[in-house]
């Protein structure tokens, strides 16, 4: 039931915006999604399963945005800048993404364990959610590797790949530092462009 699952995740996300996760009730999530409580339990198994699925969905959404930024028009610096801007923008707007990227989970948020949990779910999406969830270090590697893959086209010489890897990781780490301590005027874009200008100079 993909439509019911999406509706339930939307309802859980909306509930989390209004109250702490500990006060979010499964019956209220089901009612807001317009499905039975049994459907909710069939999809997620438990409140912990719902939390893991919600975190997985937000992580996937963040990475989809990263891929979109990396395939935008412009040179490597502009695409890495767009990726950094996406990272800081989404982390500012989405408390779950911010927590995933920084590892700082407040008591208002669900804080599922990052390691895999035993899953007996018949729902493939839930089995995936019950698998390991990315840590902040995992996100650095995931975004860096996506950036290297997107930017190492036919015009990049093999000898230039280590420099490209360093540039990609630098952009990711600058973006994460801006999530933790937002920059002043010029924002993350100026920081990334300036750092990459020196890197490529």
PDB file of C-alpha atoms in Angstrom:
ATOM      1  CA  UNK A   1       0.000   0.000   0.000  1.00  0.00           C
ATOM      2  CA  UNK A   2       2.431   2.700  -1.119  1.00  0.00           C
ATOM      3  CA  UNK A   3      -0.221   5.463  -1.052  1.00  0.00           C
ATOM      4  CA  UNK A   4      -1.269   4.608   2.519  1.00  0.00           C
ATOM      5  CA  UNK A   5       2.369   4.414   3.579  1.00  0.00           C
ATOM      6  CA  UNK A   6       3.144   7.852   2.127  1.00  0.00           C
ATOM      7  CA  UNK A   7       0.036   9.326   3.761  1.00  0.00           C
ATOM      8  CA  UNK A   8       1.029   7.854   7.118  1.00  0.00           C
ATOM      9  CA  UNK A   9       4.577   9.200   6.844  1.00  0.00           C
ATOM     10  CA  UNK A  10       3.202  12.632   5.889  1.00  0.00           C
ATOM     11  CA  UNK A  11       0.866  12.527   8.888  1.00  0.00           C
ATOM     12  CA  UNK A  12       3.703  11.489  11.223  1.00  0.00           C
ATOM     13  CA  UNK A  13       5.924  14.290   9.892  1.00  0.00           C
ATOM     14  CA  UNK A  14       3.124  16.846  10.379  1.00  0.00           C
ATOM     15  CA  UNK A  15       2.457  15.594  13.902  1.00  0.00           C
ATOM     16  CA  UNK A  16       6.160  15.876  14.718  1.00  0.00           C
ATOM     17  CA  UNK A  17       6.113  19.536  13.666  1.00  0.00           C
ATOM     18  CA  UNK A  18       3.434  20.218  16.298  1.00  0.00           C
ATOM     19  CA  UNK A  19       4.572  18.107  19.246  1.00  0.00           C
ATOM     20  CA  UNK A  20       7.496  16.032  20.495  1.00  0.00           C
ATOM     21  CA  UNK A  21       7.788  12.506  19.152  1.00  0.00           C
ATOM     22  CA  UNK A  22       7.020  11.073  22.601  1.00  0.00           C
ATOM     23  CA  UNK A  23       3.591  12.761  22.425  1.00  0.00           C
ATOM     24  CA  UNK A  24       2.804  11.587  18.877  1.00  0.00           C
ATOM     25  CA  UNK A  25       0.193   8.825  19.133  1.00  0.00           C
ATOM     26  CA  UNK A  26      -0.186   6.090  16.555  1.00  0.00           C
ATOM     27  CA  UNK A  27      -3.974   6.392  16.625  1.00  0.00           C
ATOM     28  CA  UNK A  28      -3.709  10.106  15.770  1.00  0.00           C
ATOM     29  CA  UNK A  29      -1.297   9.431  12.906  1.00  0.00           C
ATOM     30  CA  UNK A  30      -3.660   6.815  11.480  1.00  0.00           C
ATOM     31  CA  UNK A  31      -6.665   9.132  11.808  1.00  0.00           C
ATOM     32  CA  UNK A  32      -4.817  12.028  10.155  1.00  0.00           C
ATOM     33  CA  UNK A  33      -3.866   9.755   7.246  1.00  0.00           C
ATOM     34  CA  UNK A  34      -7.430   8.491   6.929  1.00  0.00           C
ATOM     35  CA  UNK A  35      -6.540   4.831   7.499  1.00  0.00           C
ATOM     36  CA  UNK A  36      -7.144   2.353  10.273  1.00  0.00           C
ATOM     37  CA  UNK A  37      -4.707   1.867  13.115  1.00  0.00           C
ATOM     38  CA  UNK A  38      -4.327  -1.736  11.927  1.00  0.00           C
ATOM     39  CA  UNK A  39      -3.107  -0.476   8.540  1.00  0.00           C
ATOM     40  CA  UNK A  40      -0.531   1.650  10.340  1.00  0.00           C
ATOM     41  CA  UNK A  41       0.736  -1.351  12.305  1.00  0.00           C
ATOM     42  CA  UNK A  42       0.694  -3.547   9.185  1.00  0.00           C
ATOM     43  CA  UNK A  43       2.936  -1.028   7.397  1.00  0.00           C
ATOM     44  CA  UNK A  44       5.389  -0.188  10.184  1.00  0.00           C
ATOM     45  CA  UNK A  45       4.982  -2.782  12.918  1.00  0.00           C
ATOM     46  CA  UNK A  46       5.453  -0.310  15.783  1.00  0.00           C
ATOM     47  CA  UNK A  47       6.090   3.308  16.613  1.00  0.00           C
ATOM     48  CA  UNK A  48       9.819   2.577  16.384  1.00  0.00           C
ATOM     49  CA  UNK A  49       9.234   1.159  12.895  1.00  0.00           C
ATOM     50  CA  UNK A  50       7.339   4.309  11.945  1.00  0.00           C
ATOM     51  CA  UNK A  51      10.224   6.435  13.259  1.00  0.00           C
ATOM     52  CA  UNK A  52      12.783   4.443  11.266  1.00  0.00           C
ATOM     53  CA  UNK A  53      10.683   4.728   8.099  1.00  0.00           C
ATOM     54  CA  UNK A  54      10.274   8.473   8.609  1.00  0.00           C
ATOM     55  CA  UNK A  55      14.021   8.965   9.095  1.00  0.00           C
ATOM     56  CA  UNK A  56      14.770   6.779   6.045  1.00  0.00           C
ATOM     57  CA  UNK A  57      12.341   8.773   3.885  1.00  0.00           C
ATOM     58  CA  UNK A  58      13.870  12.101   4.922  1.00  0.00           C
ATOM     59  CA  UNK A  59      17.392  10.765   4.297  1.00  0.00           C
ATOM     60  CA  UNK A  60      16.371   9.554   0.846  1.00  0.00           C
ATOM     61  CA  UNK A  61      14.734  12.899   0.062  1.00  0.00           C
ATOM     62  CA  UNK A  62      17.914  14.726   1.041  1.00  0.00           C
ATOM     63  CA  UNK A  63      20.019  12.512  -1.237  1.00  0.00           C
ATOM     64  CA  UNK A  64      17.592  12.979  -4.157  1.00  0.00           C
ATOM     65  CA  UNK A  65      18.120  16.738  -3.765  1.00  0.00           C
ATOM     66  CA  UNK A  66      21.894  16.201  -3.707  1.00  0.00           C
ATOM     67  CA  UNK A  67      21.690  14.270  -6.978  1.00  0.00           C
ATOM     68  CA  UNK A  68      19.569  17.038  -8.509  1.00  0.00           C
ATOM     69  CA  UNK A  69      22.085  19.716  -7.469  1.00  0.00           C
ATOM     70  CA  UNK A  70      24.976  17.684  -8.850  1.00  0.00           C
ATOM     71  CA  UNK A  71      23.349  17.305 -12.256  1.00  0.00           C
ATOM     72  CA  UNK A  72      22.416  20.983 -12.617  1.00  0.00           C
ATOM     73  CA  UNK A  73      24.071  23.127 -15.265  1.00  0.00           C
ATOM     74  CA  UNK A  74      27.412  24.725 -14.528  1.00  0.00           C
ATOM     75  CA  UNK A  75      30.971  23.713 -13.828  1.00  0.00           C
ATOM     76  CA  UNK A  76      32.094  21.497 -10.960  1.00  0.00           C
ATOM     77  CA  UNK A  77      32.418  24.412  -8.535  1.00  0.00           C
ATOM     78  CA  UNK A  78      28.889  25.622  -9.216  1.00  0.00           C
ATOM     79  CA  UNK A  79      27.416  22.155  -8.828  1.00  0.00           C
ATOM     80  CA  UNK A  80      29.279  21.604  -5.550  1.00  0.00           C
ATOM     81  CA  UNK A  81      28.102  25.028  -4.401  1.00  0.00           C
ATOM     82  CA  UNK A  82      24.508  24.087  -5.277  1.00  0.00           C
ATOM     83  CA  UNK A  83      24.917  20.873  -3.281  1.00  0.00           C
ATOM     84  CA  UNK A  84      26.199  22.795  -0.261  1.00  0.00           C
ATOM     85  CA  UNK A  85      23.330  25.284  -0.532  1.00  0.00           C
ATOM     86  CA  UNK A  86      20.794  22.439  -0.715  1.00  0.00           C
ATOM     87  CA  UNK A  87      22.332  20.829   2.361  1.00  0.00           C
ATOM     88  CA  UNK A  88      22.141  23.965   4.487  1.00  0.00           C
ATOM     89  CA  UNK A  89      18.680  24.930   3.231  1.00  0.00           C
ATOM     90  CA  UNK A  90      17.116  21.550   3.918  1.00  0.00           C
ATOM     91  CA  UNK A  91      18.821  21.213   7.301  1.00  0.00           C
ATOM     92  CA  UNK A  92      17.404  24.610   8.282  1.00  0.00           C
ATOM     93  CA  UNK A  93      13.884  23.592   7.211  1.00  0.00           C
ATOM     94  CA  UNK A  94      13.844  19.942   8.287  1.00  0.00           C
ATOM     95  CA  UNK A  95      14.752  19.046  11.875  1.00  0.00           C
ATOM     96  CA  UNK A  96      15.135  15.345  11.018  1.00  0.00           C
ATOM     97  CA  UNK A  97      17.640  16.061   8.242  1.00  0.00           C
ATOM     98  CA  UNK A  98      19.536  18.405  10.548  1.00  0.00           C
ATOM     99  CA  UNK A  99      19.714  15.714  13.234  1.00  0.00           C
ATOM    100  CA  UNK A 100      20.870  13.089  10.730  1.00  0.00           C
ATOM    101  CA  UNK A 101      23.592  15.321   9.326  1.00  0.00           C
ATOM    102  CA  UNK A 102      24.901  16.481  12.698  1.00  0.00           C
ATOM    103  CA  UNK A 103      24.134  13.520  14.967  1.00  0.00           C
ATOM    104  CA  UNK A 104      22.399  15.909  17.397  1.00  0.00           C
ATOM    105  CA  UNK A 105      18.992  14.429  18.146  1.00  0.00           C
ATOM    106  CA  UNK A 106      16.838  16.552  20.451  1.00  0.00           C
ATOM    107  CA  UNK A 107      14.273  15.048  22.798  1.00  0.00           C
ATOM    108  CA  UNK A 108      11.558  16.361  20.449  1.00  0.00           C
ATOM    109  CA  UNK A 109      12.646  13.987  17.684  1.00  0.00           C
ATOM    110  CA  UNK A 110      12.537  10.243  17.301  1.00  0.00           C
ATOM    111  CA  UNK A 111      16.042   8.879  17.699  1.00  0.00           C
ATOM    112  CA  UNK A 112      16.110   5.405  16.209  1.00  0.00           C
ATOM    113  CA  UNK A 113      19.284   3.392  16.536  1.00  0.00           C
ATOM    114  CA  UNK A 114      21.445   3.679  13.444  1.00  0.00           C
ATOM    115  CA  UNK A 115      22.276  -0.006  13.377  1.00  0.00           C
ATOM    116  CA  UNK A 116      19.921  -2.448  11.683  1.00  0.00           C
ATOM    117  CA  UNK A 117      17.102  -3.923  13.737  1.00  0.00           C
ATOM    118  CA  UNK A 118      15.542  -7.359  13.261  1.00  0.00           C
ATOM    119  CA  UNK A 119      12.741  -7.119  10.741  1.00  0.00           C
ATOM    120  CA  UNK A 120       9.951  -9.551  10.104  1.00  0.00           C
ATOM    121  CA  UNK A 121       8.002  -7.100   7.944  1.00  0.00           C
ATOM    122  CA  UNK A 122       6.476  -8.331   4.707  1.00  0.00           C
ATOM    123  CA  UNK A 123       6.675  -4.739   3.409  1.00  0.00           C
ATOM    124  CA  UNK A 124       9.897  -4.239   1.375  1.00  0.00           C
ATOM    125  CA  UNK A 125      10.080  -0.524   2.216  1.00  0.00           C
ATOM    126  CA  UNK A 126       9.898  -1.348   5.924  1.00  0.00           C
ATOM    127  CA  UNK A 127      12.585  -4.010   5.640  1.00  0.00           C
ATOM    128  CA  UNK A 128      14.794  -1.323   4.083  1.00  0.00           C
ATOM    129  CA  UNK A 129      13.902   1.136   6.875  1.00  0.00           C
ATOM    130  CA  UNK A 130      14.776  -1.548   9.430  1.00  0.00           C
ATOM    131  CA  UNK A 131      18.252  -1.797   7.891  1.00  0.00           C
ATOM    132  CA  UNK A 132      21.106   0.458   8.959  1.00  0.00           C
ATOM    133  CA  UNK A 133      20.430   4.193   8.905  1.00  0.00           C
ATOM    134  CA  UNK A 134      23.191   6.591   7.803  1.00  0.00           C
ATOM    135  CA  UNK A 135      25.342   8.329  10.421  1.00  0.00           C
ATOM    136  CA  UNK A 136      26.799  11.833   9.874  1.00  0.00           C
ATOM    137  CA  UNK A 137      30.026  10.221   8.643  1.00  0.00           C
ATOM    138  CA  UNK A 138      28.035   8.027   6.256  1.00  0.00           C
ATOM    139  CA  UNK A 139      26.380  11.142   4.796  1.00  0.00           C
ATOM    140  CA  UNK A 140      29.783  12.750   4.184  1.00  0.00           C
ATOM    141  CA  UNK A 141      30.894   9.656   2.273  1.00  0.00           C
ATOM    142  CA  UNK A 142      27.581   9.275   0.408  1.00  0.00           C
ATOM    143  CA  UNK A 143      27.493  12.881  -0.784  1.00  0.00           C
ATOM    144  CA  UNK A 144      31.225  12.974  -1.567  1.00  0.00           C
ATOM    145  CA  UNK A 145      31.011   9.776  -3.605  1.00  0.00           C
ATOM    146  CA  UNK A 146      27.894  10.963  -5.458  1.00  0.00           C
ATOM    147  CA  UNK A 147      29.678  14.223  -6.259  1.00  0.00           C
ATOM    148  CA  UNK A 148      32.807  12.450  -7.503  1.00  0.00           C
ATOM    149  CA  UNK A 149      30.687  10.175  -9.684  1.00  0.00           C
ATOM    150  CA  UNK A 150      28.666  13.079 -11.113  1.00  0.00           C
ATOM    151  CA  UNK A 151      31.689  15.277 -11.771  1.00  0.00           C
ATOM    152  CA  UNK A 152      34.235  12.747 -13.053  1.00  0.00           C
ATOM    153  CA  UNK A 153      33.067  12.657 -16.626  1.00  0.00           C
ATOM    154  CA  UNK A 154      35.075  12.016 -19.763  1.00  0.00           C
ATOM    155  CA  UNK A 155      36.997  15.305 -19.445  1.00  0.00           C
ATOM    156  CA  UNK A 156      38.545  14.387 -16.082  1.00  0.00           C
ATOM    157  CA  UNK A 157      41.963  12.754 -16.264  1.00  0.00           C
ATOM    158  CA  UNK A 158      42.716   9.851 -13.968  1.00  0.00           C
ATOM    159  CA  UNK A 159      45.484  11.853 -12.274  1.00  0.00           C
ATOM    160  CA  UNK A 160      42.960  14.576 -11.356  1.00  0.00           C
ATOM    161  CA  UNK A 161      40.586  12.238  -9.477  1.00  0.00           C
ATOM    162  CA  UNK A 162      42.305  12.540  -6.041  1.00  0.00           C
ATOM    163  CA  UNK A 163      42.002  16.346  -6.260  1.00  0.00           C
ATOM    164  CA  UNK A 164      38.358  15.996  -7.264  1.00  0.00           C
ATOM    165  CA  UNK A 165      37.717  13.724  -4.262  1.00  0.00           C
ATOM    166  CA  UNK A 166      39.324  16.318  -1.952  1.00  0.00           C
ATOM    167  CA  UNK A 167      37.281  19.134  -3.492  1.00  0.00           C
ATOM    168  CA  UNK A 168      34.044  17.178  -3.107  1.00  0.00           C
ATOM    169  CA  UNK A 169      34.754  16.298   0.509  1.00  0.00           C
ATOM    170  CA  UNK A 170      35.777  19.875   1.272  1.00  0.00           C
ATOM    171  CA  UNK A 171      32.462  21.184  -0.100  1.00  0.00           C
ATOM    172  CA  UNK A 172      30.472  18.634   1.918  1.00  0.00           C
ATOM    173  CA  UNK A 173      32.319  19.369   5.137  1.00  0.00           C
ATOM    174  CA  UNK A 174      31.972  23.125   4.650  1.00  0.00           C
ATOM    175  CA  UNK A 175      28.234  22.676   4.157  1.00  0.00           C
ATOM    176  CA  UNK A 176      27.968  20.619   7.349  1.00  0.00           C
ATOM    177  CA  UNK A 177      29.925  23.225   9.302  1.00  0.00           C
ATOM    178  CA  UNK A 178      27.425  25.819   8.059  1.00  0.00           C
ATOM    179  CA  UNK A 179      24.560  23.618   9.278  1.00  0.00           C
ATOM    180  CA  UNK A 180      26.058  23.673  12.773  1.00  0.00           C
ATOM    181  CA  UNK A 181      27.205  27.327  12.723  1.00  0.00           C
ATOM    182  CA  UNK A 182      25.330  29.292  10.024  1.00  0.00           C
ATOM    183  CA  UNK A 183      27.570  31.725   8.140  1.00  0.00           C
ATOM    184  CA  UNK A 184      27.006  35.448   7.851  1.00  0.00           C
ATOM    185  CA  UNK A 185      26.642  37.499   4.723  1.00  0.00           C
ATOM    186  CA  UNK A 186      27.310  35.571   1.520  1.00  0.00           C
ATOM    187  CA  UNK A 187      26.343  32.312   3.171  1.00  0.00           C
ATOM    188  CA  UNK A 188      27.628  28.892   2.305  1.00  0.00           C
ATOM    189  CA  UNK A 189      27.874  29.696  -1.398  1.00  0.00           C
ATOM    190  CA  UNK A 190      30.626  32.289  -0.906  1.00  0.00           C
ATOM    191  CA  UNK A 191      32.515  29.988   1.443  1.00  0.00           C
ATOM    192  CA  UNK A 192      32.417  27.036  -0.936  1.00  0.00           C
ATOM    193  CA  UNK A 193      33.259  29.092  -4.015  1.00  0.00           C
ATOM    194  CA  UNK A 194      36.168  30.735  -2.204  1.00  0.00           C
ATOM    195  CA  UNK A 195      37.534  27.446  -0.845  1.00  0.00           C
ATOM    196  CA  UNK A 196      37.232  25.706  -4.201  1.00  0.00           C
ATOM    197  CA  UNK A 197      38.829  28.652  -6.008  1.00  0.00           C
ATOM    198  CA  UNK A 198      41.895  28.181  -3.801  1.00  0.00           C
ATOM    199  CA  UNK A 199      41.709  24.414  -4.211  1.00  0.00           C
ATOM    200  CA  UNK A 200      41.720  24.678  -8.005  1.00  0.00           C
ATOM    201  CA  UNK A 201      44.180  27.583  -8.163  1.00  0.00           C
TER     202      UNK A 201
END
